[in-house]
mmCIF file of C-alpha atoms in Angstrom:
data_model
loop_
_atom_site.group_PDB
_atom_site.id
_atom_site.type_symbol
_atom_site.label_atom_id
_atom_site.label_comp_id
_atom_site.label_asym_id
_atom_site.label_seq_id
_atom_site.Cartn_x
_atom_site.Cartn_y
_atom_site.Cartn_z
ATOM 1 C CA UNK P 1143 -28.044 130.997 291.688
ATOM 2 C CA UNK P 1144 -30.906 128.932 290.690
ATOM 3 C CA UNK P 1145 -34.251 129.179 291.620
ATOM 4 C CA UNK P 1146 -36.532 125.544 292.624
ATOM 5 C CA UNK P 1147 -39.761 127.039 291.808
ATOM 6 C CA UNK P 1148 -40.593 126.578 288.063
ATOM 7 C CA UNK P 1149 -41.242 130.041 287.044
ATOM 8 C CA UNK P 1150 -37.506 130.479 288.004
ATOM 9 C CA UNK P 1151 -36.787 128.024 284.868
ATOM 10 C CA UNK P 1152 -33.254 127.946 285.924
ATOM 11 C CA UNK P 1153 -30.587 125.304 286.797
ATOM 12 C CA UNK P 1154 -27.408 127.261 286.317
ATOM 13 C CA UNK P 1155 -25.694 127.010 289.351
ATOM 14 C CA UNK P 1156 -21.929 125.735 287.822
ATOM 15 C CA UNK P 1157 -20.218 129.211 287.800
ATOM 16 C CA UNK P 1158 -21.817 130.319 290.486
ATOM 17 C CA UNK P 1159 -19.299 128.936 293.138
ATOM 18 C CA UNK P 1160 -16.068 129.849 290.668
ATOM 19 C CA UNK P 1161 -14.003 132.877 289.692
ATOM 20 C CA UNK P 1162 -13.855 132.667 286.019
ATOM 21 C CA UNK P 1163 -11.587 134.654 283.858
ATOM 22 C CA UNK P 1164 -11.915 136.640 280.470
ATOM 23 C CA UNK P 1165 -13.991 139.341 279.177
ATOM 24 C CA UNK P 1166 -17.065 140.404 278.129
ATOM 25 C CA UNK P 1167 -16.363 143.853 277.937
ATOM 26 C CA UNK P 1168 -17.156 147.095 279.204
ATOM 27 C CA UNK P 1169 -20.622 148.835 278.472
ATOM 28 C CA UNK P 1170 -20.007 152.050 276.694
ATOM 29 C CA UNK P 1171 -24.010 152.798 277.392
ATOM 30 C CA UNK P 1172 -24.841 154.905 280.498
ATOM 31 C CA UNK P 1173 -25.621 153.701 283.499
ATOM 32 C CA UNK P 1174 -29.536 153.223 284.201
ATOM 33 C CA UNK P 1175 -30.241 154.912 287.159
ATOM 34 C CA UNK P 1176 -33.552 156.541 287.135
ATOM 35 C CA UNK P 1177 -33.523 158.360 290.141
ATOM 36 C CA UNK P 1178 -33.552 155.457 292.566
ATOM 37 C CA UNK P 1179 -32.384 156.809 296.276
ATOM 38 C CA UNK P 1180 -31.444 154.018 298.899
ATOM 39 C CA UNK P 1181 -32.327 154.912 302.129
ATOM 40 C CA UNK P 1182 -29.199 155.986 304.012
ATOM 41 C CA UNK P 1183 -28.321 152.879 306.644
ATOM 42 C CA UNK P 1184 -31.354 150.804 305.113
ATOM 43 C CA UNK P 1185 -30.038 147.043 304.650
ATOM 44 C CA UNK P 1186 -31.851 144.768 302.682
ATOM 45 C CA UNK P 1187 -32.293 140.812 303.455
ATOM 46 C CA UNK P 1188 -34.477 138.706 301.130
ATOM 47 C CA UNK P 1189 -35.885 135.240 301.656
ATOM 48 C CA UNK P 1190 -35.349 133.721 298.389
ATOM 49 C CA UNK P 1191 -37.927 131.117 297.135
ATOM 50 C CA UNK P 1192 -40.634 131.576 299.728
ATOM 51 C CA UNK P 1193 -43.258 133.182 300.658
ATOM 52 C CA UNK P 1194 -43.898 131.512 303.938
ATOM 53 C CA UNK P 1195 -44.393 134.305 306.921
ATOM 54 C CA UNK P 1196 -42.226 132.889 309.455
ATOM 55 C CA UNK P 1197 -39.148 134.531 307.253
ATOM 56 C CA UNK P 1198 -40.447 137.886 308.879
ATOM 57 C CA UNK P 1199 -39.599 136.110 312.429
ATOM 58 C CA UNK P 1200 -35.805 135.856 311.287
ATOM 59 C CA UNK P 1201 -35.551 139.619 310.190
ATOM 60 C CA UNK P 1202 -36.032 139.566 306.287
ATOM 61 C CA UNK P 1203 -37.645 142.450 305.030
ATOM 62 C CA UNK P 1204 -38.330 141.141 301.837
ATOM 63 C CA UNK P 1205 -39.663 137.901 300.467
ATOM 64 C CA UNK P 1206 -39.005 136.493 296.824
ATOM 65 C CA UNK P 1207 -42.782 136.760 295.069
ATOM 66 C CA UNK P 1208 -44.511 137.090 292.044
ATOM 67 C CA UNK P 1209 -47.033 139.543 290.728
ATOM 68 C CA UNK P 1210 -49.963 137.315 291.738
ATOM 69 C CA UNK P 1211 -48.400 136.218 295.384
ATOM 70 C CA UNK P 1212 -48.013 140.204 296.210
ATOM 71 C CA UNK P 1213 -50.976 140.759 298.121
ATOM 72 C CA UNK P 1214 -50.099 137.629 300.016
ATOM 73 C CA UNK P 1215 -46.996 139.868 301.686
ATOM 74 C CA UNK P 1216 -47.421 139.474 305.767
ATOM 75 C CA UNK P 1217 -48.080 143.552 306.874
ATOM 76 C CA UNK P 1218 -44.505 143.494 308.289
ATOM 77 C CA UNK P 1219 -42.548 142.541 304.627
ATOM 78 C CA UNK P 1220 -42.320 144.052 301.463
ATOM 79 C CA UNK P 1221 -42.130 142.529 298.247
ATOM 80 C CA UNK P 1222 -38.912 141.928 295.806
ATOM 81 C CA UNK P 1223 -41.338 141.009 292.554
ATOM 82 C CA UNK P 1224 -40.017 137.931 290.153
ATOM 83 C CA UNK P 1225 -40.979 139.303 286.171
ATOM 84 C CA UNK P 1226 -40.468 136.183 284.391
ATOM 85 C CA UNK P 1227 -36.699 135.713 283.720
ATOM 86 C CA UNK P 1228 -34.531 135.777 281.334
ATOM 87 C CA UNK P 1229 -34.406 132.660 278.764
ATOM 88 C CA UNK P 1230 -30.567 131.833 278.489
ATOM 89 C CA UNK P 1231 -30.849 129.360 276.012
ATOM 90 C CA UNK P 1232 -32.757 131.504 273.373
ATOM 91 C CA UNK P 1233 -31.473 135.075 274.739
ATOM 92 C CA UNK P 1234 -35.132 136.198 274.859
ATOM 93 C CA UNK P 1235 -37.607 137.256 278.001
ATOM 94 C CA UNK P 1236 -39.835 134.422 279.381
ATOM 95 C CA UNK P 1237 -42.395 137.123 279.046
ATOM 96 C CA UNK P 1238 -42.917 139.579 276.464
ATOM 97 C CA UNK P 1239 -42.896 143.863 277.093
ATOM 98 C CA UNK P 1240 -46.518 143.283 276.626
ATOM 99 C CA UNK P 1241 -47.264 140.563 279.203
ATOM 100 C CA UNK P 1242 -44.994 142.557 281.452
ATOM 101 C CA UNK P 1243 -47.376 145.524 281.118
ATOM 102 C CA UNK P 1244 -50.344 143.201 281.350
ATOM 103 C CA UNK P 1245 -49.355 141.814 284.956
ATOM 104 C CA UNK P 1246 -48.451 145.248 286.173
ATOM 105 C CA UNK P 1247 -51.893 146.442 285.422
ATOM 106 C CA UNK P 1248 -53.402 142.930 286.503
ATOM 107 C CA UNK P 1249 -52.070 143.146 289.989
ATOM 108 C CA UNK P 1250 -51.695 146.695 290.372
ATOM 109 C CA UNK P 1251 -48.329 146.435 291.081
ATOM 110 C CA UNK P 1252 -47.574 150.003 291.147
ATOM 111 C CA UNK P 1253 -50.085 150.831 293.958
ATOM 112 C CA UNK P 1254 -49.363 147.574 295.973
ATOM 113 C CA UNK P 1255 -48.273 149.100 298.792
ATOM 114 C CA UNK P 1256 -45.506 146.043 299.371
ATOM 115 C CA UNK P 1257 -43.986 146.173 296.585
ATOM 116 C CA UNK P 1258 -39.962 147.181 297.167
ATOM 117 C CA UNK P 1259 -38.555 146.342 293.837
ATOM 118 C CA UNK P 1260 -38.405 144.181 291.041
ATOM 119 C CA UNK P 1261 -35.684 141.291 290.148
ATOM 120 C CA UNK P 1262 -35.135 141.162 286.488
ATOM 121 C CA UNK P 1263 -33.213 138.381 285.662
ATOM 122 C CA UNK P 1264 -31.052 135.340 287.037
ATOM 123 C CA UNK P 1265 -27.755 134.960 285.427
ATOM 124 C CA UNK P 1266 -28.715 135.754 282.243
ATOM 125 C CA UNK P 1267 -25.069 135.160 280.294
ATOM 126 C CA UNK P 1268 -23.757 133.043 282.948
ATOM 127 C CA UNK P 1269 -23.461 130.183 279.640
ATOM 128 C CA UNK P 1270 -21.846 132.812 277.591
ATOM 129 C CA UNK P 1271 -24.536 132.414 274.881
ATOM 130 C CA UNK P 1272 -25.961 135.597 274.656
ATOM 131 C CA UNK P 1273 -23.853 138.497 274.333
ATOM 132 C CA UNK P 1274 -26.339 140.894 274.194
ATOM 133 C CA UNK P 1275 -27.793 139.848 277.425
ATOM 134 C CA UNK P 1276 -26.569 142.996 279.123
ATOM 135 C CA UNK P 1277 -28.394 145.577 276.296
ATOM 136 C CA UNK P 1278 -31.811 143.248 276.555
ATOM 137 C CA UNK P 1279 -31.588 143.905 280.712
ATOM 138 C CA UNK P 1280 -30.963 147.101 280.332
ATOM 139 C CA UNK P 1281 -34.062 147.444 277.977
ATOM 140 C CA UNK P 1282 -35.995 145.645 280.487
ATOM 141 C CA UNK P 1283 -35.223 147.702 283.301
ATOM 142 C CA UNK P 1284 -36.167 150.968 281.688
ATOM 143 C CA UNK P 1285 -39.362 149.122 280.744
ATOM 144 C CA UNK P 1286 -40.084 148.745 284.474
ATOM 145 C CA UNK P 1287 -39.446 152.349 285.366
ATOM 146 C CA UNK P 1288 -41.477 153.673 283.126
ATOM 147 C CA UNK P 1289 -44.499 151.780 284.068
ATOM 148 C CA UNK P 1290 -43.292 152.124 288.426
ATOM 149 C CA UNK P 1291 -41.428 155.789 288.691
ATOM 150 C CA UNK P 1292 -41.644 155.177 292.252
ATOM 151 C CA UNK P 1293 -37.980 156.110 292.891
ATOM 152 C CA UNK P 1294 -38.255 154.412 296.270
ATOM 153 C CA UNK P 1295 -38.429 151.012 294.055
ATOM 154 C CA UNK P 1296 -35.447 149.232 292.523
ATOM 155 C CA UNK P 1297 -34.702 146.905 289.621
ATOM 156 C CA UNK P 1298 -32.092 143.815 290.269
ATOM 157 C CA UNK P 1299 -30.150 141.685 288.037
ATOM 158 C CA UNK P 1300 -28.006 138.993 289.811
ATOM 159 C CA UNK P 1301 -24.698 138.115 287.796
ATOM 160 C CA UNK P 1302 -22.504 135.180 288.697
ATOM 161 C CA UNK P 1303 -19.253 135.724 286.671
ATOM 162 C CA UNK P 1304 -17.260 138.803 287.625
ATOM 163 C CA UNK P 1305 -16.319 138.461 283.961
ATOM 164 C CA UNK P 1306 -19.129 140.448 283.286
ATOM 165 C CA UNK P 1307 -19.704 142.397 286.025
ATOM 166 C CA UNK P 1308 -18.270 145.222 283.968
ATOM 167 C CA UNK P 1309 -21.316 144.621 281.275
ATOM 168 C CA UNK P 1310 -24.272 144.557 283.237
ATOM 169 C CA UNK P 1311 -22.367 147.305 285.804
ATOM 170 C CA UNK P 1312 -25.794 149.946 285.772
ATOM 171 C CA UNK P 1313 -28.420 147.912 283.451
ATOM 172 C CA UNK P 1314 -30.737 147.830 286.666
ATOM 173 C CA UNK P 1315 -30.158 149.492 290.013
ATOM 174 C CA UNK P 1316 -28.870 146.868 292.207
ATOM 175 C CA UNK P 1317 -26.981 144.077 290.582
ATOM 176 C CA UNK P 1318 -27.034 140.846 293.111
ATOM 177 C CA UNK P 1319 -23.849 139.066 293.138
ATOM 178 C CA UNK P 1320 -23.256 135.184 294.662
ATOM 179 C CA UNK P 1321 -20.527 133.795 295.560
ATOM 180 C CA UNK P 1322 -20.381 130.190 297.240
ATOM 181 C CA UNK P 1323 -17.333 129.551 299.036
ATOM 182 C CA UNK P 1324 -17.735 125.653 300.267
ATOM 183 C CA UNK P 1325 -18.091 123.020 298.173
ATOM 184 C CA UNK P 1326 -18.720 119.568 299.368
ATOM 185 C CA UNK P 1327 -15.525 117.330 301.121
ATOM 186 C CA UNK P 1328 -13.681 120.557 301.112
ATOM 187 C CA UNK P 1329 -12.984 123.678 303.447
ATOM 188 C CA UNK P 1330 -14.474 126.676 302.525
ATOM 189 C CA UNK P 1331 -12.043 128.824 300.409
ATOM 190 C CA UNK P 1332 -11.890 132.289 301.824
ATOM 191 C CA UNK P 1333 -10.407 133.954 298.926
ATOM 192 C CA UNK P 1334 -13.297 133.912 296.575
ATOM 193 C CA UNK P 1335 -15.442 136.424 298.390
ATOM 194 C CA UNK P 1336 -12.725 138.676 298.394
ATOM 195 C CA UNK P 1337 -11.714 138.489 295.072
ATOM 196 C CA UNK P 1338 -15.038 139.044 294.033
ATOM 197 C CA UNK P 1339 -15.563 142.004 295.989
ATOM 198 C CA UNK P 1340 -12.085 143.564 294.399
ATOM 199 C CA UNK P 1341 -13.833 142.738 290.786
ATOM 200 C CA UNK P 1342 -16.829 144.517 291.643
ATOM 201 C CA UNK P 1343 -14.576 147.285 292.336
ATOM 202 C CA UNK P 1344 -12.606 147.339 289.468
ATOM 203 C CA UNK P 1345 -15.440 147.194 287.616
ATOM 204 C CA UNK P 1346 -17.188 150.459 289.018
ATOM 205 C CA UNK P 1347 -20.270 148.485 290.708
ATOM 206 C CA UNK P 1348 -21.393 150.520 293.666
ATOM 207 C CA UNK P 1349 -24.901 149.379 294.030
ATOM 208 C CA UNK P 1350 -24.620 145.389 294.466
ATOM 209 C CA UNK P 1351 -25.937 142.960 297.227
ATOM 210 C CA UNK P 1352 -24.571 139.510 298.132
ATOM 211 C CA UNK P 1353 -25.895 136.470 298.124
ATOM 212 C CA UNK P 1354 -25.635 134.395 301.002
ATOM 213 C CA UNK P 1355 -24.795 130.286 300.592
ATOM 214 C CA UNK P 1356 -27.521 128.534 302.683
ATOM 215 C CA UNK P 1357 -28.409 125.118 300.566
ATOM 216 C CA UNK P 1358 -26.858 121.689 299.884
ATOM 217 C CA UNK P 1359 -27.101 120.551 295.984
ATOM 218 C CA UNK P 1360 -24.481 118.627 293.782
ATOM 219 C CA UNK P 1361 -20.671 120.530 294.610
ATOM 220 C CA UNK P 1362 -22.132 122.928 297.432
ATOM 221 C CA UNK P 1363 -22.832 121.504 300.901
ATOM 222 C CA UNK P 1364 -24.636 123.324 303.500
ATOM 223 C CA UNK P 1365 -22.448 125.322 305.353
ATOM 224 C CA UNK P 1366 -21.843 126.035 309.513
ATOM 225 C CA UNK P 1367 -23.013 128.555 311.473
ATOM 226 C CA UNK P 1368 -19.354 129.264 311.574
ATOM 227 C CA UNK P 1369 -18.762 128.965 307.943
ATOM 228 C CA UNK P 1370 -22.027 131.645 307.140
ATOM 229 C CA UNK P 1371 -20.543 133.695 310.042
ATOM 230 C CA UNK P 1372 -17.498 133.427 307.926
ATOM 231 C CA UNK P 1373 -19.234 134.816 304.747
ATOM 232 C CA UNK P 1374 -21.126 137.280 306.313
ATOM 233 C CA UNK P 1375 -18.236 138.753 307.807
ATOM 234 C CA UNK P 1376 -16.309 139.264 304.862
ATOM 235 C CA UNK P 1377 -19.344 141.000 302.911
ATOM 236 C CA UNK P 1378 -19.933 142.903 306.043
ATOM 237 C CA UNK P 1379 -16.546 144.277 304.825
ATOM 238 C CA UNK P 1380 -17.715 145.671 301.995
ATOM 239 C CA UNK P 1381 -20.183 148.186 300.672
ATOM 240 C CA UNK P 1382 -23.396 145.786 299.994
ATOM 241 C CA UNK P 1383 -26.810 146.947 300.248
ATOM 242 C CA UNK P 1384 -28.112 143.752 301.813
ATOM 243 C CA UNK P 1385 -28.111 140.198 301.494
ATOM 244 C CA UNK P 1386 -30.463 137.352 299.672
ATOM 245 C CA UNK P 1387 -30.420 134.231 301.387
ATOM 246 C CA UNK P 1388 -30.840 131.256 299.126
ATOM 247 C CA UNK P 1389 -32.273 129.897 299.836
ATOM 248 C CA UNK P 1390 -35.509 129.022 302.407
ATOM 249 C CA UNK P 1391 -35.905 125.827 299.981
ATOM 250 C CA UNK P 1392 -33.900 124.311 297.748
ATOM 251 C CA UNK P 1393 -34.050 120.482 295.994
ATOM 252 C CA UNK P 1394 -36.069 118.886 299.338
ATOM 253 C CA UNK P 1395 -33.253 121.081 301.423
ATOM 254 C CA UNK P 1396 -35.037 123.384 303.818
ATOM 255 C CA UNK P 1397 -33.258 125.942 305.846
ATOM 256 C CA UNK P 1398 -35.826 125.299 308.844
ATOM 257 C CA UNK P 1399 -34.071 122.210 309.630
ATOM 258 C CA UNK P 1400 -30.951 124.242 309.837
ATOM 259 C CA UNK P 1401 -31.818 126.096 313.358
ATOM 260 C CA UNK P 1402 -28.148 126.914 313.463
ATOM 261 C CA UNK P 1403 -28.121 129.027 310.385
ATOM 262 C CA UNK P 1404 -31.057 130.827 310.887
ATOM 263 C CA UNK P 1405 -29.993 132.281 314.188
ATOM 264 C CA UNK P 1406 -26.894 133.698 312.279
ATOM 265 C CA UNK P 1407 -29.203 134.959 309.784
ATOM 266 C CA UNK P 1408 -31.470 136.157 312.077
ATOM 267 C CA UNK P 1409 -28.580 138.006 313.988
ATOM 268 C CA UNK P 1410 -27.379 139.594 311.261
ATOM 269 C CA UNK P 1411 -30.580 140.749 309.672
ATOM 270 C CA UNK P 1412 -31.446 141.917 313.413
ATOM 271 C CA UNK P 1413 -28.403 144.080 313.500
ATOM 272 C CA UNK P 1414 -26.235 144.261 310.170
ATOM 273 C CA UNK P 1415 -23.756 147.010 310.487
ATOM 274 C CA UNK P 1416 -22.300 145.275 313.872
ATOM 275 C CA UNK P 1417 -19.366 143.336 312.555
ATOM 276 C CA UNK P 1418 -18.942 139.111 312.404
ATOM 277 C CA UNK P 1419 -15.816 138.328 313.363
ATOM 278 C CA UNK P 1420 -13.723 137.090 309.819
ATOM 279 C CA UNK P 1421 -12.677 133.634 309.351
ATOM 280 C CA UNK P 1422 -9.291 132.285 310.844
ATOM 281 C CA UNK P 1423 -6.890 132.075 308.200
ATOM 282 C CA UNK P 1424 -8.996 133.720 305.781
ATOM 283 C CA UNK P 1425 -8.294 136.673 303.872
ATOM 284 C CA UNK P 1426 -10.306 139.981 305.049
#
């Protein structure tokens, strides 16, 4: 994934349609769990790179924000709080443990009432540069829960190479996981969801969420409703938590001139446990 907004400060979106091979290892560290309890039958749908109130009209139940655009959360969302990011390049946070503290206490973030969880970093070995990535998210994580012990709250890490699902497997909460099937001039190939589902499997992830291909930029084309009925479907096969959309706007794209999309979004964030029917010739 990459985000448009500058404070996302990311661009990597190269593996994120591809299922890359090798290793990175399993962590021999514990998983970070912290008492976090997902509400039984609770699905969760984010709007990624808005914060514009007519996502609540399409069923998302969160919105992608940061600490200062909290209190701008319409009554009927909650909040899924950007901290900064992950610098890739120099395998360091964007922000420090101190400025971390500094906006929690700023915008009171653990008494905003909106606030749902917290999204820790984007892809943050997806360039294979910094091995100890997975340790420095897991550090991060425990940083949040120890200033929000709100066990209702959750901390996210979205990981693009199933390569490394294994190493960031219980470094935050909820790991997000995307996965874009259709690529420009070409079908959509119906394997890689699949496949990536039986990775997260082999790799022990139980708490994970998809992420949804709604955006046209370089290799990736915007999809059909059929297609992202397609793609649904074989998540809805799975054991996900929810779904992020990305995104709402993306590199001049907006998914408001896509009505067609957003009424299969809006279907499935209306009602996600009833089933899309899989793609034709796909693989379940």
């Amino acid at each position: 994934m990459a985000y448009l907004h500058a404070r996302r400060g990311t661009v990597a979106l190269v593996a994120a349609g591809l299922l890359l091979v090798g290793s990175c290892g399993p962590t021999t560290e514990p998983p970070v769990r912290a008492g976090y309890a997902p509400v039984p039958g609770e699905f969760l749908s984010v709007a990624l790179n808005t914060t514009d109130p007519a996502t609540e009209r399409y069923g998302y139940s969160l919105v992608d924000v940061t600490p200062d655009e909290v209190a701008s959360v319409t009554t009927g969302q909650r909040a899924l709080v950007w901290l900064g990011g992950y610098d890739k390049k120099r395998c360091r946070w964007n922000w420090t443990d101190a400025e971390v503290g500094r906006r929690f206490a700023r915008y009171d973030l653990v008494d905003a009432a909106r606030v749902s969880g917290y999204f820790i970093a984007d892809e943050p070995n997806t360039d294979l540069n910094c091995p100890g990535a997975a340790a420095d998210v897991r550090a991060r994580a425990a940083l949040v829960r120890s200033l929000d012990p709100n066990t209702s709250r959750f901390t996210m890490v979205n990981v693009d190479r199933p390569d490394h699902f294994a190493a960031f497997r219980g470094t935050t909460d909820v790991m997000s996981v995307n996965v874009y099937p259709c690529l420009a001039g070409e079908p959509c190939d119906w394997s890689k969801i699949p496949r990536t589902l039986d990775r997260l499997r082999e790799a022990g992830v139980t708490r994970y969420v998809g992420m949804l291909q709604a955006f046209s930029f370089e290799q990736w084309r915007w999809p059909t409703a059929d297609e992202l009925t397609g793609m649904i479907a074989q998540w809805q096969r799975s054991d996900w938590l929810g779904q992020l959309t990305f995104s709402w706007e993306y590199k001049g794209g907006e998914l408001t001139d896509h009505p067609e999309l957003l009424r299969v979004l809006k279907r499935l964030n209306d009602a996600p446990h009833e089933l899309f029917p899989l793609p034709s010739g796909g693989p379940a």
